[in-house]
Amino acid sequence: MNITTKQQAQTIQQQENANKVLTIALQQERDAVIEQQERNDEIERMATENAESVKTIIKTQPCAHTRLPQSVLDRLYK
């Protein structure tokens, strides 16, 4: 019975160690997801600003009365 208790204790210790490793890996994954989302948000913000700049330029330039290709208009509306 003493051997069984030792084996159980070893198994429990191994499981605890595995849980610690998994907890660290999970936290790293969470951090990576948060960092990627922040990057995505920044890219989206910059894209929106750039689209607004293009819209302003197009409206204020003489080409404002020239029809743009539909694909360009679709991108600007996004």
PDB file of C-alpha atoms in Angstrom:
ATOM      1  CA  MET A   1       0.000   0.000   0.000  1.00  0.00           C
ATOM      2  CA  ASN A   2       2.889   2.348   0.669  1.00  0.00           C
ATOM      3  CA  ILE A   3       4.106   1.930  -2.928  1.00  0.00           C
ATOM      4  CA  THR A   4       0.647   2.797  -4.232  1.00  0.00           C
ATOM      5  CA  THR A   5       0.571   5.946  -2.119  1.00  0.00           C
ATOM      6  CA  LYS A   6       3.977   6.984  -3.434  1.00  0.00           C
ATOM      7  CA  GLN A   7       2.877   6.322  -6.998  1.00  0.00           C
ATOM      8  CA  GLN A   8      -0.255   8.372  -6.450  1.00  0.00           C
ATOM      9  CA  ALA A   9       1.798  11.193  -4.964  1.00  0.00           C
ATOM     10  CA  GLN A  10       4.146  11.095  -7.953  1.00  0.00           C
ATOM     11  CA  THR A  11       1.206  11.095 -10.347  1.00  0.00           C
ATOM     12  CA  ILE A  12      -0.347  14.050  -8.551  1.00  0.00           C
ATOM     13  CA  GLN A  13       2.962  15.931  -8.662  1.00  0.00           C
ATOM     14  CA  GLN A  14       3.322  15.221 -12.380  1.00  0.00           C
ATOM     15  CA  GLN A  15      -0.207  16.455 -13.001  1.00  0.00           C
ATOM     16  CA  GLU A  16       0.453  19.609 -10.997  1.00  0.00           C
ATOM     17  CA  ASN A  17       3.620  20.247 -12.996  1.00  0.00           C
ATOM     18  CA  ALA A  18       1.747  19.676 -16.253  1.00  0.00           C
ATOM     19  CA  ASN A  19      -0.980  22.071 -15.094  1.00  0.00           C
ATOM     20  CA  LYS A  20       1.615  24.752 -14.335  1.00  0.00           C
ATOM     21  CA  VAL A  21       3.121  24.364 -17.798  1.00  0.00           C
ATOM     22  CA  LEU A  22      -0.330  24.537 -19.392  1.00  0.00           C
ATOM     23  CA  THR A  23      -1.257  27.596 -17.323  1.00  0.00           C
ATOM     24  CA  ILE A  24       1.876  29.397 -18.490  1.00  0.00           C
ATOM     25  CA  ALA A  25       1.211  28.407 -22.111  1.00  0.00           C
ATOM     26  CA  LEU A  26      -2.388  29.601 -21.837  1.00  0.00           C
ATOM     27  CA  GLN A  27      -1.311  32.969 -20.432  1.00  0.00           C
ATOM     28  CA  GLN A  28       1.234  33.379 -23.216  1.00  0.00           C
ATOM     29  CA  GLU A  29      -1.476  32.604 -25.767  1.00  0.00           C
ATOM     30  CA  ARG A  30      -3.816  35.139 -24.163  1.00  0.00           C
ATOM     31  CA  ASP A  31      -1.082  37.773 -24.215  1.00  0.00           C
ATOM     32  CA  ALA A  32      -0.368  37.027 -27.875  1.00  0.00           C
ATOM     33  CA  VAL A  33      -4.060  37.326 -28.776  1.00  0.00           C
ATOM     34  CA  ILE A  34      -4.350  40.653 -26.949  1.00  0.00           C
ATOM     35  CA  GLU A  35      -1.222  41.973 -28.652  1.00  0.00           C
ATOM     36  CA  GLN A  36      -2.471  40.875 -32.075  1.00  0.00           C
ATOM     37  CA  GLN A  37      -5.857  42.505 -31.456  1.00  0.00           C
ATOM     38  CA  GLU A  38      -4.123  45.762 -30.528  1.00  0.00           C
ATOM     39  CA  ARG A  39      -2.127  45.581 -33.764  1.00  0.00           C
ATOM     40  CA  ASN A  40      -5.288  44.865 -35.734  1.00  0.00           C
ATOM     41  CA  ASP A  41      -7.043  47.817 -34.119  1.00  0.00           C
ATOM     42  CA  GLU A  42      -4.121  50.106 -34.993  1.00  0.00           C
ATOM     43  CA  ILE A  43      -4.073  48.910 -38.600  1.00  0.00           C
ATOM     44  CA  GLU A  44      -7.835  49.427 -38.853  1.00  0.00           C
ATOM     45  CA  ARG A  45      -7.518  52.934 -37.398  1.00  0.00           C
ATOM     46  CA  MET A  46      -4.750  53.834 -39.830  1.00  0.00           C
ATOM     47  CA  ALA A  47      -6.698  52.420 -42.773  1.00  0.00           C
ATOM     48  CA  THR A  48      -9.734  54.478 -41.796  1.00  0.00           C
ATOM     49  CA  GLU A  49      -7.638  57.634 -41.457  1.00  0.00           C
ATOM     50  CA  ASN A  50      -6.010  57.022 -44.824  1.00  0.00           C
ATOM     51  CA  ALA A  51      -9.368  56.445 -46.484  1.00  0.00           C
ATOM     52  CA  GLU A  52     -10.662  59.694 -44.987  1.00  0.00           C
ATOM     53  CA  SER A  53      -7.581  61.528 -46.267  1.00  0.00           C
ATOM     54  CA  VAL A  54      -8.148  60.152 -49.749  1.00  0.00           C
ATOM     55  CA  LYS A  55     -11.811  61.153 -49.632  1.00  0.00           C
ATOM     56  CA  THR A  56     -10.839  64.691 -48.594  1.00  0.00           C
ATOM     57  CA  ILE A  57      -8.245  64.979 -51.349  1.00  0.00           C
ATOM     58  CA  ILE A  58     -10.660  63.690 -53.953  1.00  0.00           C
ATOM     59  CA  LYS A  59     -13.380  66.114 -52.857  1.00  0.00           C
ATOM     60  CA  THR A  60     -11.078  69.144 -52.838  1.00  0.00           C
ATOM     61  CA  GLN A  61      -9.244  68.498 -56.099  1.00  0.00           C
ATOM     62  CA  PRO A  62     -10.537  69.199 -59.598  1.00  0.00           C
ATOM     63  CA  CYS A  63     -10.820  65.470 -60.128  1.00  0.00           C
ATOM     64  CA  ALA A  64     -13.739  65.529 -57.697  1.00  0.00           C
ATOM     65  CA  HIS A  65     -16.079  65.638 -60.673  1.00  0.00           C
ATOM     66  CA  THR A  66     -14.395  62.733 -62.444  1.00  0.00           C
ATOM     67  CA  ARG A  67     -15.994  59.333 -61.979  1.00  0.00           C
ATOM     68  CA  LEU A  68     -13.746  56.847 -60.195  1.00  0.00           C
ATOM     69  CA  PRO A  69     -13.733  53.148 -61.014  1.00  0.00           C
ATOM     70  CA  GLN A  70     -16.321  51.260 -58.993  1.00  0.00           C
ATOM     71  CA  SER A  71     -13.637  49.180 -57.245  1.00  0.00           C
ATOM     72  CA  VAL A  72     -12.036  52.364 -55.903  1.00  0.00           C
ATOM     73  CA  LEU A  73     -15.388  53.666 -54.718  1.00  0.00           C
ATOM     74  CA  ASP A  74     -16.131  50.370 -52.989  1.00  0.00           C
ATOM     75  CA  ARG A  75     -12.818  50.533 -51.090  1.00  0.00           C
ATOM     76  CA  LEU A  76     -13.458  54.119 -50.004  1.00  0.00           C
ATOM     77  CA  TYR A  77     -16.917  53.299 -48.700  1.00  0.00           C
ATOM     78  CA  LYS A  78     -15.569  50.518 -46.427  1.00  0.00           C
TER      79      LYS A  78
END
